Amino acid sequence: MDQPSSANDFQSAFVAKLVASFDRATGGDLVREAGLDPATLGRSAWEGQFALLSHGSDAILAYANRFALDLWEMDWQTMLTTPSSATAPPEDRATRADLMARVARDGFARHYTGRRVSTKGLLFLIQDVTVWTCKDENGAVFGAGAFFSSVKIL
């Protein structure tokens, strides 16, 4: 996938797929929770003051908005080759794996808090995170998503 820009409508079709999968998995409303503008969905997700990320079925990151890219100190091309497990420091990966197993079993988890690490070694705490299994309208899994706005630099 190309980096969101005006040339590709800020990947609004993919963002719409993420939003719909969030709503199906959690029973929530990501447009409302994130303050997204439905008329400019892709752009409002890209420019939002929250992190919206997803990985594919291969657990390699597939999408990260600008807030998330800045937080993890990576560019779009780096993100596309990063295993989602690498977003957590090595000593926290077992806890992250437990979270992902719970999400796989239950479909989503809310109010998660955990440490993460940027590509340059900056440690930070993500708080009140929602993680969900991304499924399309036919129930086919296409990965997992995460949404949060609360971050504390450690």
Tab-separated table of C-alpha atoms in Angstrom:
chain	number	residue	atom	x	y	z
A	1	MET	CA	0.000	0.000	0.000
A	2	ASP	CA	1.235	3.508	-0.778
A	3	GLN	CA	1.632	6.143	1.909
A	4	PRO	CA	-1.596	8.081	2.416
A	5	SER	CA	-1.695	11.287	0.382
A	6	SER	CA	-4.126	13.382	-1.599
A	7	ALA	CA	-3.181	11.323	-4.681
A	8	ASN	CA	-4.766	8.189	-3.142
A	9	ASP	CA	-7.464	9.912	-1.069
A	10	PHE	CA	-5.355	9.215	2.038
A	11	GLN	CA	-6.119	5.489	1.663
A	12	SER	CA	-9.744	6.149	2.603
A	13	ALA	CA	-10.915	2.776	1.258
A	14	PHE	CA	-8.533	0.929	3.577
A	15	VAL	CA	-9.360	3.207	6.507
A	16	ALA	CA	-13.071	2.543	5.891
A	17	LYS	CA	-12.311	-1.188	6.028
A	18	LEU	CA	-10.487	-0.718	9.364
A	19	VAL	CA	-13.327	1.408	10.766
A	20	ALA	CA	-15.960	-1.142	9.736
A	21	SER	CA	-13.939	-4.006	11.233
A	22	PHE	CA	-13.514	-2.067	14.516
A	23	ASP	CA	-17.252	-1.437	14.687
A	24	ARG	CA	-18.081	-5.097	13.963
A	25	ALA	CA	-15.532	-6.462	16.448
A	26	THR	CA	-16.164	-4.111	19.358
A	27	GLY	CA	-19.745	-2.944	18.841
A	28	GLY	CA	-18.260	0.548	19.096
A	29	ASP	CA	-18.066	3.460	16.690
A	30	LEU	CA	-14.509	4.346	15.684
A	31	VAL	CA	-15.651	7.418	13.745
A	32	ARG	CA	-17.100	8.820	16.964
A	33	GLU	CA	-14.359	7.554	19.299
A	34	ALA	CA	-11.547	8.949	17.145
A	35	GLY	CA	-13.429	12.058	16.033
A	36	LEU	CA	-13.085	11.107	12.390
A	37	ASP	CA	-14.818	13.098	9.678
A	38	PRO	CA	-16.819	10.618	7.552
A	39	ALA	CA	-16.613	12.989	4.557
A	40	THR	CA	-12.793	12.931	4.670
A	41	LEU	CA	-12.238	9.620	6.411
A	42	GLY	CA	-8.759	8.828	5.099
A	43	ARG	CA	-7.393	12.310	5.653
A	44	SER	CA	-8.878	12.661	9.152
A	45	ALA	CA	-7.386	9.285	10.125
A	46	TRP	CA	-3.979	10.185	8.646
A	47	GLU	CA	-3.881	13.575	10.379
A	48	GLY	CA	-5.563	12.537	13.647
A	49	GLN	CA	-4.110	13.114	17.096
A	50	PHE	CA	-4.315	9.400	17.897
A	51	ALA	CA	-2.595	6.237	16.739
A	52	LEU	CA	-4.353	3.990	14.248
A	53	LEU	CA	-2.362	0.971	13.127
A	54	SER	CA	-2.926	-2.410	11.618
A	55	HIS	CA	-0.957	-5.448	10.684
A	56	GLY	CA	-1.829	-7.996	8.054
A	57	SER	CA	-2.413	-11.702	8.543
A	58	ASP	CA	1.382	-12.070	8.327
A	59	ALA	CA	1.731	-9.809	11.436
A	60	ILE	CA	3.746	-7.243	9.423
A	61	LEU	CA	2.539	-3.676	9.860
A	62	ALA	CA	0.280	-2.651	6.974
A	63	TYR	CA	-0.986	0.791	8.015
A	64	ALA	CA	0.008	3.462	10.513
A	65	ASN	CA	-1.251	7.012	10.576
A	66	ARG	CA	1.152	9.940	10.865
A	67	PHE	CA	0.760	10.099	14.681
A	68	ALA	CA	1.832	6.440	14.960
A	69	LEU	CA	4.699	6.812	12.489
A	70	ASP	CA	6.011	9.803	14.442
A	71	LEU	CA	5.621	7.969	17.754
A	72	TRP	CA	7.565	4.941	16.527
A	73	GLU	CA	10.031	7.214	14.706
A	74	MET	CA	9.707	5.431	11.394
A	75	ASP	CA	8.822	6.270	7.833
A	76	TRP	CA	6.139	4.566	5.746
A	77	GLN	CA	8.518	2.182	3.948
A	78	THR	CA	10.102	1.035	7.219
A	79	MET	CA	6.647	0.478	8.696
A	80	LEU	CA	5.680	-1.800	5.807
A	81	THR	CA	8.519	-4.191	6.691
A	82	THR	CA	8.218	-4.090	10.481
A	83	PRO	CA	6.781	-7.069	12.369
A	84	SER	CA	4.149	-5.719	14.736
A	85	SER	CA	5.840	-7.603	17.589
A	86	ALA	CA	8.908	-5.356	17.088
A	87	THR	CA	6.870	-2.359	18.283
A	88	ALA	CA	7.292	-3.678	21.842
A	89	PRO	CA	10.650	-3.919	23.607
A	90	PRO	CA	12.042	-7.486	23.651
A	91	GLU	CA	11.341	-7.931	27.374
A	92	ASP	CA	7.649	-7.034	26.834
A	93	ARG	CA	6.955	-9.200	23.793
A	94	ALA	CA	5.598	-12.165	25.775
A	95	THR	CA	3.019	-9.873	27.399
A	96	ARG	CA	2.146	-8.458	23.983
A	97	ALA	CA	1.806	-12.012	22.622
A	98	ASP	CA	-0.612	-12.804	25.470
A	99	LEU	CA	-2.674	-9.752	24.478
A	100	MET	CA	-2.749	-10.826	20.843
A	101	ALA	CA	-3.812	-14.358	21.837
A	102	ARG	CA	-6.661	-12.879	23.880
A	103	VAL	CA	-7.688	-10.697	20.918
A	104	ALA	CA	-7.591	-13.716	18.598
A	105	ARG	CA	-9.795	-15.637	21.038
A	106	ASP	CA	-12.249	-12.859	22.007
A	107	GLY	CA	-12.208	-10.639	18.904
A	108	PHE	CA	-10.988	-7.533	20.727
A	109	ALA	CA	-9.567	-6.124	23.936
A	110	ARG	CA	-10.153	-2.694	25.430
A	111	HIS	CA	-8.245	-0.612	27.972
A	112	TYR	CA	-4.874	-2.264	27.317
A	113	THR	CA	-1.752	-0.510	28.609
A	114	GLY	CA	1.740	-1.559	27.622
A	115	ARG	CA	5.266	-0.384	26.925
A	116	ARG	CA	6.442	0.158	23.388
A	117	VAL	CA	9.746	1.163	21.812
A	118	SER	CA	10.501	3.351	18.810
A	119	THR	CA	12.986	2.408	16.119
A	120	LYS	CA	15.461	4.774	17.829
A	121	GLY	CA	15.013	3.212	21.273
A	122	LEU	CA	12.559	5.687	22.841
A	123	LEU	CA	10.393	3.881	25.407
A	124	PHE	CA	6.791	4.960	25.845
A	125	LEU	CA	3.605	3.698	27.439
A	126	ILE	CA	0.474	3.328	25.330
A	127	GLN	CA	-2.675	3.557	27.420
A	128	ASP	CA	-6.365	2.768	27.017
A	129	VAL	CA	-5.678	0.913	23.779
A	130	THR	CA	-8.308	-0.979	21.827
A	131	VAL	CA	-6.948	-3.914	19.812
A	132	TRP	CA	-9.213	-5.925	17.548
A	133	THR	CA	-9.228	-8.693	14.983
A	134	CYS	CA	-9.834	-7.141	11.580
A	135	LYS	CA	-12.476	-9.039	9.631
A	136	ASP	CA	-14.148	-8.027	6.408
A	137	GLU	CA	-17.910	-8.028	5.867
A	138	ASN	CA	-17.777	-11.778	5.077
A	139	GLY	CA	-15.921	-12.619	8.282
A	140	ALA	CA	-12.526	-13.187	6.636
A	141	VAL	CA	-9.653	-12.110	8.871
A	142	PHE	CA	-7.261	-9.600	7.325
A	143	GLY	CA	-5.159	-8.836	10.392
A	144	ALA	CA	-5.443	-6.868	13.609
A	145	GLY	CA	-5.871	-3.188	14.391
A	146	ALA	CA	-5.014	-0.897	17.276
A	147	PHE	CA	-6.348	2.498	18.288
A	148	PHE	CA	-5.263	4.782	21.127
A	149	SER	CA	-4.654	8.414	21.922
A	150	SER	CA	-3.011	8.272	25.337
A	151	VAL	CA	0.793	8.056	25.354
A	152	LYS	CA	3.322	8.671	28.101
A	153	ILE	CA	7.007	8.998	27.216
A	154	LEU	CA	9.114	7.015	29.718
